[in-house]
Amino acid sequence: MKKRLLAWLLCLCLIMGLLPVTALAVSDSSVYQGLTISCDEGNVGDKVKLKVAYRGGESRASIVFEQNGTYTVSGTWDTTIWDGYANMGAVLIVNEGVQADITLRDVTIRPDQAIATQNANSSGICCKANSGVTLRLSGDNTIYGRNEPAIEIEGSADVTITGDGSLKAVCGKGINGAGGRYPGIGVSQSGGGTLTIHGGTIYATGDLTNTGSPGGPGIGDNGVMSGAVLKCIVIEEKDGYTIDLTTTGGKGAPGIGSMSSSASSNSQILIHSGHIVAQAGEKNGYYGSAGIGGGDNWIDSSVDPGIADVQIEISGGEITAKGTQGGAGIGGGYGTAPTIRITGGTVHAAGGSWAAGIGAGYQGNDGSVTITGGKITAMGGNGGAGVGGSWSSTGTDVTIGGTA
């Protein structure tokens, strides 16, 4: 019996020795400022490093993903690491060109809660130019920015959010800082990237500053610099996941959309499926914005007027969008009349005063609305059409046909 058992053990050892090394590999993990990060490919310490910020020591470092990999992040970021000068830029950074698949599992990142007296701007997660980042939601995740987006899409980064977990993404105001014009998810200063949402329960809120500055979209771009736009936003359920998306803009900002400071800048919003509620921010000064679409035309005199040219397509899903004064439910903010096409879905759109339910914002000219399918309920504000033009606007073409 003993000889037979020994023979079996020897056979087992031989079989194990023949297995490829990768089959035996186990991901390792390290703790960075309260966050536990693991890498499926191993060697997490070589791939994720602390990057010291300006005038910083280790206590003011960002956590930087420097190499491609499949990662999992969990835990709560330690807000006490900031002291005095603190200009980290972001708590988590995916470096330029890095392809990272990151599972967020019950993560809390709140730089807005850190006590930092100067140079305190920081996004929660920053995806650098040319990076390709998939954020997989698991459990309940809360990420804030500090006078910056909670999730920042920089340059030509491509970011995908998916999974069956939840995400609360808020552009927060620093304890000692002002705020203004930054989205919950999207572009801060450098645009050109894309955002795709395939799954998750997501609450995205733009900057809700109480200063005289405009706020930021729930999802989109801030419009401070010419060309700082999120080129494309795609919302489509995929891989068996469902989307429950709620967005709220800050003052004068759309729930989902663009506040580009260049009239020649284009961005696209493509909605194919999911449950979406988009609420424009309250009016900033005199004007509000669209629920889905363009922002206001009131911004600081040092910056060009924020006139966005936003192209919107809806082919499915259940969408509720509400604009505020001067902004359409779906379409233009003040001075904006984008091109809109609806081929399916259930859509409820309500415009603010002087704006269309679906179509032009106040004084928005030369847009178009084409509806060929779907179940559509659209109500314009005082002086605005249900579908089409707004008060003091011209040239909005409307086509309704098909199965609409």
Short mmCIF file of C-alpha atoms in Angstrom, two decimals:
data_model
loop_
_atom_site.label_atom_id
_atom_site.label_comp_id
_atom_site.label_asym_id
_atom_site.label_seq_id
_atom_site.Cartn_x
_atom_site.Cartn_y
_atom_site.Cartn_z
CA MET A 1 0.00 0.00 0.00
CA LYS A 2 2.78 2.43 0.92
CA LYS A 3 4.63 1.66 -2.34
CA ARG A 4 1.43 2.22 -4.34
CA LEU A 5 0.81 5.58 -2.59
CA LEU A 6 4.39 6.63 -3.23
CA ALA A 7 4.03 5.72 -6.91
CA TRP A 8 0.90 7.85 -7.18
CA LEU A 9 2.68 10.78 -5.55
CA LEU A 10 5.60 10.46 -7.97
CA CYS A 11 3.21 10.42 -10.94
CA LEU A 12 1.47 13.51 -9.61
CA CYS A 13 4.79 15.34 -9.27
CA LEU A 14 5.71 14.39 -12.86
CA ILE A 15 2.37 15.67 -14.15
CA MET A 16 2.72 18.94 -12.26
CA GLY A 17 6.19 19.37 -13.66
CA LEU A 18 4.87 19.12 -17.18
CA LEU A 19 2.33 21.91 -16.68
CA PRO A 20 3.28 25.30 -18.12
CA VAL A 21 4.53 27.81 -15.60
CA THR A 22 1.67 30.18 -16.43
CA ALA A 23 -0.86 27.62 -15.26
CA LEU A 24 0.72 27.72 -11.80
CA ALA A 25 1.14 31.47 -11.61
CA VAL A 26 -0.77 33.32 -8.90
CA SER A 27 -1.31 37.08 -8.97
CA ASP A 28 0.58 39.01 -6.32
CA SER A 29 -0.50 42.20 -4.59
CA SER A 30 0.85 45.25 -2.83
CA VAL A 31 -0.70 48.03 -0.76
CA TYR A 32 -0.37 51.59 -2.05
CA GLN A 33 -1.64 54.36 0.20
CA GLY A 34 -4.44 52.18 1.53
CA LEU A 35 -5.36 50.64 -1.83
CA THR A 36 -4.58 46.98 -2.48
CA ILE A 37 -3.50 46.39 -6.07
CA SER A 38 -2.90 42.98 -7.62
CA CYS A 39 -1.75 41.96 -11.07
CA ASP A 40 -2.80 38.71 -12.75
CA GLU A 41 0.51 38.54 -14.59
CA GLY A 42 2.50 38.97 -11.37
CA ASN A 43 5.29 41.38 -10.42
CA VAL A 44 2.92 44.15 -9.46
CA GLY A 45 5.72 46.07 -7.76
CA ASP A 46 7.54 46.43 -11.08
CA LYS A 47 4.42 47.54 -12.93
CA VAL A 48 2.73 49.88 -10.46
CA LYS A 49 4.88 52.55 -8.79
CA LEU A 50 4.60 55.69 -6.74
CA LYS A 51 5.41 58.84 -8.68
CA VAL A 52 6.47 61.77 -6.54
CA ALA A 53 4.54 64.96 -7.17
CA TYR A 54 5.86 68.51 -7.40
CA ARG A 55 7.53 69.57 -4.14
CA GLY A 56 6.54 66.21 -2.80
CA GLY A 57 7.94 63.37 -0.89
CA GLU A 58 6.47 59.90 -0.92
CA SER A 59 3.48 61.28 1.00
CA ARG A 60 2.49 63.28 -2.09
CA ALA A 61 2.95 60.62 -4.76
CA SER A 62 0.53 59.35 -7.35
CA ILE A 63 0.00 55.63 -7.93
CA VAL A 64 1.10 55.00 -11.51
CA PHE A 65 0.34 51.99 -13.72
CA GLU A 66 3.47 51.93 -15.89
CA GLN A 67 3.05 48.64 -17.76
CA ASN A 68 0.32 46.72 -19.56
CA GLY A 69 -1.55 44.28 -17.39
CA THR A 70 -4.72 42.95 -15.81
CA TYR A 71 -5.17 44.52 -12.39
CA THR A 72 -7.56 44.55 -9.45
CA VAL A 73 -7.83 47.52 -7.11
CA SER A 74 -9.68 47.43 -3.80
CA GLY A 75 -9.88 49.38 -0.55
CA THR A 76 -10.00 53.03 0.51
CA TRP A 77 -7.39 55.59 -0.44
CA ASP A 78 -5.72 57.23 2.55
CA THR A 79 -6.66 60.92 2.54
CA THR A 80 -4.11 61.75 5.24
CA ILE A 81 -1.10 61.43 2.92
CA TRP A 82 -1.46 64.98 1.64
CA ASP A 83 0.25 67.75 3.56
CA GLY A 84 0.91 71.38 2.65
CA TYR A 85 1.69 71.65 -1.05
CA ALA A 86 -0.09 68.79 -2.75
CA ASN A 87 -0.33 68.72 -6.51
CA MET A 88 -0.59 65.07 -7.35
CA GLY A 89 -2.53 65.53 -10.58
CA ALA A 90 -4.35 62.25 -9.90
CA VAL A 91 -4.50 59.55 -7.26
CA LEU A 92 -4.30 56.74 -9.84
CA ILE A 93 -2.61 57.33 -13.20
CA VAL A 94 -2.53 55.01 -16.21
CA ASN A 95 0.56 56.13 -18.10
CA GLU A 96 0.68 57.17 -21.75
CA GLY A 97 0.31 54.23 -24.12
CA VAL A 98 -0.39 51.68 -21.37
CA GLN A 99 -3.13 49.08 -21.99
CA ALA A 100 -4.68 48.28 -18.62
CA ASP A 101 -7.66 46.12 -17.66
CA ILE A 102 -8.55 47.27 -14.13
CA THR A 103 -11.23 45.78 -11.89
CA LEU A 104 -12.46 48.27 -9.29
CA ARG A 105 -13.71 46.24 -6.34
CA ASP A 106 -15.31 48.29 -3.55
CA VAL A 107 -12.92 51.19 -4.11
CA THR A 108 -13.18 54.61 -2.45
CA ILE A 109 -10.98 57.46 -3.67
CA ARG A 110 -11.74 60.91 -2.22
CA PRO A 111 -8.99 63.51 -2.88
CA ASP A 112 -11.64 66.15 -2.20
CA GLN A 113 -11.49 65.08 1.45
CA ALA A 114 -7.73 65.48 1.77
CA ILE A 115 -6.46 68.51 3.66
CA ALA A 116 -4.18 70.34 1.24
CA THR A 117 -3.72 74.08 1.38
CA GLN A 118 -2.30 74.87 -2.07
CA ASN A 119 -1.97 73.41 -5.58
CA ALA A 120 -4.58 70.90 -4.65
CA ASN A 121 -6.18 69.85 -7.94
CA SER A 122 -6.43 66.12 -8.51
CA SER A 123 -8.55 63.68 -10.46
CA GLY A 124 -9.39 60.33 -8.91
CA ILE A 125 -8.23 58.29 -11.91
CA CYS A 126 -6.40 59.81 -14.89
CA CYS A 127 -6.07 57.87 -18.16
CA LYS A 128 -3.20 59.47 -20.05
CA ALA A 129 -2.96 60.08 -23.80
CA ASN A 130 -2.97 56.99 -26.04
CA SER A 131 -3.77 54.67 -23.15
CA GLY A 132 -6.44 52.01 -23.49
CA VAL A 133 -8.22 51.42 -20.19
CA THR A 134 -11.05 49.10 -19.25
CA LEU A 135 -12.59 49.78 -15.84
CA ARG A 136 -14.57 46.75 -14.63
CA LEU A 137 -17.01 47.56 -11.85
CA SER A 138 -17.37 45.07 -9.02
CA GLY A 139 -19.14 45.92 -5.78
CA ASP A 140 -19.74 49.56 -4.86
CA ASN A 141 -17.18 52.14 -5.93
CA THR A 142 -16.98 55.84 -5.07
CA ILE A 143 -14.51 58.08 -6.87
CA TYR A 144 -14.26 61.86 -6.59
CA GLY A 145 -12.03 64.44 -8.18
CA ARG A 146 -10.78 67.55 -6.46
CA ASN A 147 -11.48 70.44 -8.83
CA GLU A 148 -10.87 67.86 -11.59
CA PRO A 149 -12.88 64.97 -13.06
CA ALA A 150 -13.37 61.88 -10.95
CA ILE A 151 -12.29 59.88 -14.01
CA GLU A 152 -10.20 61.96 -16.39
CA ILE A 153 -9.79 61.00 -20.05
CA GLU A 154 -6.72 62.79 -21.33
CA GLY A 155 -5.60 63.27 -24.91
CA SER A 156 -6.56 60.39 -27.20
CA ALA A 157 -7.16 57.85 -24.42
CA ASP A 158 -9.86 55.22 -24.99
CA VAL A 159 -11.75 54.29 -21.83
CA THR A 160 -14.38 51.58 -21.39
CA ILE A 161 -16.53 51.13 -18.29
CA THR A 162 -18.31 47.81 -17.81
CA GLY A 163 -19.32 45.22 -15.22
CA ASP A 164 -22.18 44.52 -12.83
CA GLY A 165 -21.03 46.76 -9.99
CA SER A 166 -21.72 50.43 -9.26
CA LEU A 167 -19.76 53.65 -9.64
CA LYS A 168 -20.37 57.06 -8.14
CA ALA A 169 -18.17 59.54 -10.02
CA VAL A 170 -18.24 63.15 -8.83
CA CYS A 171 -16.15 66.21 -9.58
CA GLY A 172 -15.76 67.36 -6.00
CA LYS A 173 -14.69 70.67 -4.58
CA GLY A 174 -11.57 70.70 -2.44
CA ILE A 175 -11.87 71.58 1.21
CA ASN A 176 -9.79 74.72 0.66
CA GLY A 177 -10.30 75.11 -3.08
CA ALA A 178 -12.70 76.62 -5.55
CA GLY A 179 -14.15 74.69 -8.44
CA GLY A 180 -15.54 75.09 -11.88
CA ARG A 181 -16.37 73.49 -15.19
CA TYR A 182 -15.09 69.93 -14.76
CA PRO A 183 -17.09 66.77 -15.53
CA GLY A 184 -17.66 63.77 -13.32
CA ILE A 185 -16.27 61.57 -16.12
CA GLY A 186 -14.47 63.11 -19.07
CA VAL A 187 -12.02 65.75 -20.22
CA SER A 188 -10.26 68.36 -18.13
CA GLN A 189 -7.68 70.20 -20.27
CA SER A 190 -6.63 67.88 -23.10
CA GLY A 191 -9.26 66.18 -25.27
CA GLY A 192 -9.57 63.85 -28.22
CA GLY A 193 -10.36 60.56 -26.49
CA THR A 194 -13.43 58.33 -26.28
CA LEU A 195 -15.64 56.89 -23.56
CA THR A 196 -17.62 53.66 -23.99
CA ILE A 197 -20.04 52.37 -21.37
CA HIS A 198 -21.04 48.71 -21.65
CA GLY A 199 -22.36 48.01 -18.17
CA GLY A 200 -22.81 49.09 -14.57
CA THR A 201 -24.92 51.25 -12.31
CA ILE A 202 -23.31 54.65 -12.72
CA TYR A 203 -23.97 58.02 -11.12
CA ALA A 204 -21.91 60.77 -12.74
CA THR A 205 -22.07 64.33 -11.43
CA GLY A 206 -20.29 67.39 -12.80
CA ASP A 207 -18.76 70.12 -10.68
CA LEU A 208 -21.43 71.54 -8.38
CA THR A 209 -19.40 74.58 -7.35
CA ASN A 210 -21.18 77.45 -5.66
CA THR A 211 -18.88 80.06 -7.22
CA GLY A 212 -19.85 82.27 -10.16
CA SER A 213 -18.15 79.90 -12.61
CA PRO A 214 -20.03 77.36 -14.71
CA GLY A 215 -20.12 73.78 -13.52
CA GLY A 216 -19.21 70.70 -15.52
CA PRO A 217 -21.19 67.96 -17.28
CA GLY A 218 -21.95 64.67 -15.59
CA ILE A 219 -20.18 63.05 -18.55
CA GLY A 220 -18.40 65.10 -21.20
CA ASP A 221 -15.87 67.90 -21.42
CA ASN A 222 -15.27 71.20 -19.70
CA GLY A 223 -14.70 73.50 -22.68
CA VAL A 224 -12.04 75.68 -21.02
CA MET A 225 -9.55 75.13 -23.83
CA SER A 226 -10.17 74.92 -27.57
CA GLY A 227 -10.18 71.29 -28.67
CA ALA A 228 -10.57 69.95 -25.13
CA VAL A 229 -13.49 67.77 -26.15
CA LEU A 230 -14.46 64.17 -25.59
CA LYS A 231 -14.65 63.04 -29.20
CA CYS A 232 -17.16 60.25 -28.75
CA ILE A 233 -19.42 58.88 -26.01
CA VAL A 234 -20.91 55.44 -26.72
CA ILE A 235 -23.53 53.90 -24.43
CA GLU A 236 -24.38 50.30 -25.31
CA GLU A 237 -25.12 47.25 -23.18
CA LYS A 238 -22.78 44.39 -23.98
CA ASP A 239 -21.51 41.00 -22.75
CA GLY A 240 -24.67 40.38 -20.73
CA TYR A 241 -24.29 43.51 -18.60
CA THR A 242 -26.98 46.13 -18.15
CA ILE A 243 -26.60 49.90 -17.92
CA ASP A 244 -28.35 52.09 -15.37
CA LEU A 245 -26.87 55.54 -15.87
CA THR A 246 -27.82 58.72 -14.03
CA THR A 247 -26.01 61.95 -14.88
CA THR A 248 -26.31 65.46 -13.46
CA GLY A 249 -24.61 68.55 -14.82
CA GLY A 250 -23.27 71.42 -12.75
CA LYS A 251 -24.45 74.99 -13.31
CA GLY A 252 -25.00 75.64 -17.01
CA ALA A 253 -23.73 72.16 -17.92
CA PRO A 254 -25.44 69.18 -19.58
CA GLY A 255 -25.99 65.83 -17.96
CA ILE A 256 -24.19 64.28 -20.92
CA GLY A 257 -22.46 66.47 -23.48
CA SER A 258 -20.01 69.11 -24.51
CA MET A 259 -19.12 72.60 -23.31
CA SER A 260 -16.46 73.16 -25.95
CA SER A 261 -15.08 76.68 -26.19
CA SER A 262 -14.59 76.21 -29.94
CA ALA A 263 -17.60 76.33 -32.25
CA SER A 264 -15.67 74.18 -34.74
CA SER A 265 -15.13 71.31 -32.29
CA ASN A 266 -17.33 68.27 -32.81
CA SER A 267 -18.22 65.46 -30.48
CA GLN A 268 -20.64 62.58 -30.81
CA ILE A 269 -23.08 61.02 -28.37
CA LEU A 270 -24.24 57.56 -29.50
CA ILE A 271 -26.85 55.79 -27.37
CA HIS A 272 -27.80 52.25 -28.40
CA SER A 273 -29.23 50.72 -25.22
CA GLY A 274 -29.52 51.08 -21.46
CA HIS A 275 -31.58 53.00 -18.94
CA ILE A 276 -30.41 56.63 -18.89
CA VAL A 277 -31.53 59.67 -16.92
CA ALA A 278 -29.75 62.92 -17.84
CA GLN A 279 -30.45 66.11 -15.91
CA ALA A 280 -29.04 69.47 -16.96
CA GLY A 281 -27.55 71.71 -14.31
CA GLU A 282 -29.37 74.73 -12.98
CA LYS A 283 -28.98 77.94 -14.95
CA ASN A 284 -25.69 79.71 -14.60
CA GLY A 285 -26.36 83.40 -14.65
CA TYR A 286 -29.18 83.55 -17.18
CA TYR A 287 -28.90 80.27 -19.08
CA GLY A 288 -28.98 76.57 -18.37
CA SER A 289 -28.15 73.69 -20.71
CA ALA A 290 -29.44 70.56 -22.41
CA GLY A 291 -30.06 67.30 -20.59
CA ILE A 292 -28.14 65.53 -23.37
CA GLY A 293 -26.21 67.82 -25.70
CA GLY A 294 -24.79 71.33 -25.37
CA GLY A 295 -23.94 73.58 -22.45
CA ASP A 296 -24.55 77.24 -21.78
CA ASN A 297 -23.04 80.27 -23.48
CA TRP A 298 -22.11 82.01 -20.26
CA ILE A 299 -18.57 81.58 -19.13
CA ASP A 300 -15.81 83.65 -17.64
CA SER A 301 -14.89 86.62 -19.83
CA SER A 302 -11.32 85.32 -20.08
CA VAL A 303 -12.54 82.33 -22.12
CA ASP A 304 -14.29 82.16 -25.50
CA PRO A 305 -18.07 81.55 -25.43
CA GLY A 306 -18.96 77.89 -24.97
CA ILE A 307 -20.84 77.12 -28.17
CA ALA A 308 -20.84 73.37 -28.74
CA ASP A 309 -21.58 71.49 -31.93
CA VAL A 310 -22.80 68.15 -30.60
CA GLN A 311 -24.04 65.35 -32.84
CA ILE A 312 -26.50 62.98 -31.14
CA GLU A 313 -27.79 59.57 -32.25
CA ILE A 314 -30.23 57.35 -30.34
CA SER A 315 -31.09 53.87 -31.64
CA GLY A 316 -32.39 52.19 -28.47
CA GLY A 317 -32.66 52.26 -24.71
CA GLU A 318 -34.92 54.09 -22.31
CA ILE A 319 -33.86 57.72 -22.08
CA THR A 320 -35.15 60.55 -19.94
CA ALA A 321 -33.51 63.93 -20.51
CA LYS A 322 -34.41 67.29 -19.01
CA GLY A 323 -32.94 70.65 -19.96
CA THR A 324 -32.91 73.87 -17.98
CA GLN A 325 -33.53 77.46 -19.05
CA GLY A 326 -32.39 77.91 -22.64
CA GLY A 327 -31.44 74.23 -23.05
CA ALA A 328 -33.25 71.45 -24.89
CA GLY A 329 -34.06 68.13 -23.29
CA ILE A 330 -31.99 66.52 -26.04
CA GLY A 331 -30.09 68.89 -28.29
CA GLY A 332 -28.68 72.36 -27.90
CA GLY A 333 -27.71 74.57 -25.04
CA TYR A 334 -27.85 78.33 -25.52
CA GLY A 335 -26.85 79.21 -29.09
CA THR A 336 -26.64 75.57 -30.17
CA ALA A 337 -28.68 73.50 -32.64
CA PRO A 338 -26.98 70.15 -33.27
CA THR A 339 -27.78 67.36 -35.69
CA ILE A 340 -29.95 64.72 -34.02
CA ARG A 341 -31.08 61.33 -35.31
CA ILE A 342 -33.42 58.96 -33.45
CA THR A 343 -34.16 55.52 -34.90
CA GLY A 344 -35.41 53.63 -31.85
CA GLY A 345 -35.78 53.50 -28.09
CA THR A 346 -38.19 55.06 -25.62
CA VAL A 347 -37.40 58.73 -25.22
CA HIS A 348 -38.81 61.30 -22.81
CA ALA A 349 -37.36 64.77 -23.38
CA ALA A 350 -38.33 68.08 -21.78
CA GLY A 351 -36.74 71.39 -22.70
CA GLY A 352 -36.17 74.36 -20.44
CA SER A 353 -37.75 77.74 -21.07
CA TRP A 354 -37.35 78.97 -24.69
CA ALA A 355 -35.87 75.64 -25.83
CA ALA A 356 -37.17 72.58 -27.69
CA GLY A 357 -37.86 69.23 -26.12
CA ILE A 358 -35.71 67.70 -28.87
CA GLY A 359 -33.80 70.14 -31.05
CA ALA A 360 -32.48 73.66 -30.69
CA GLY A 361 -31.48 75.51 -27.58
CA TYR A 362 -32.43 79.17 -27.22
CA GLN A 363 -31.21 81.08 -30.31
CA GLY A 364 -29.72 77.92 -31.79
CA ASN A 365 -29.84 77.98 -35.59
CA ASP A 366 -29.47 75.58 -38.52
CA GLY A 367 -29.77 72.24 -36.72
CA SER A 368 -31.77 69.20 -37.76
CA VAL A 369 -33.85 66.46 -36.13
CA THR A 370 -34.64 63.18 -37.90
CA ILE A 371 -36.90 60.63 -36.17
CA THR A 372 -37.63 57.34 -37.96
CA GLY A 373 -38.37 55.00 -35.09
CA GLY A 374 -38.96 54.68 -31.37
CA LYS A 375 -41.56 55.84 -28.89
CA ILE A 376 -40.99 59.56 -28.39
CA THR A 377 -42.44 62.01 -25.90
CA ALA A 378 -41.06 65.53 -26.28
CA MET A 379 -42.18 68.73 -24.59
CA GLY A 380 -40.67 72.11 -25.30
CA GLY A 381 -40.30 74.84 -22.73
CA ASN A 382 -42.18 78.12 -22.93
CA GLY A 383 -41.55 79.35 -26.48
CA GLY A 384 -39.93 76.13 -27.70
CA ALA A 385 -41.24 73.36 -29.96
CA GLY A 386 -41.71 69.79 -28.80
CA VAL A 387 -39.45 68.75 -31.67
CA GLY A 388 -37.57 71.35 -33.69
CA GLY A 389 -36.78 74.99 -33.08
CA SER A 390 -36.62 77.26 -30.08
CA TRP A 391 -37.50 80.83 -29.26
CA SER A 392 -35.56 83.23 -31.51
CA SER A 393 -34.03 80.44 -33.65
CA THR A 394 -34.18 79.69 -37.37
CA GLY A 395 -33.44 76.85 -39.73
CA THR A 396 -34.01 73.71 -37.65
CA ASP A 397 -35.10 71.00 -40.11
CA VAL A 398 -37.46 68.29 -38.78
CA THR A 399 -38.15 64.93 -40.44
CA ILE A 400 -40.48 62.38 -38.81
CA GLY A 401 -41.34 59.09 -40.47
CA GLY A 402 -40.77 55.36 -40.47
CA THR A 403 -42.15 53.62 -37.38
CA ALA A 404 -41.87 56.61 -35.03
#
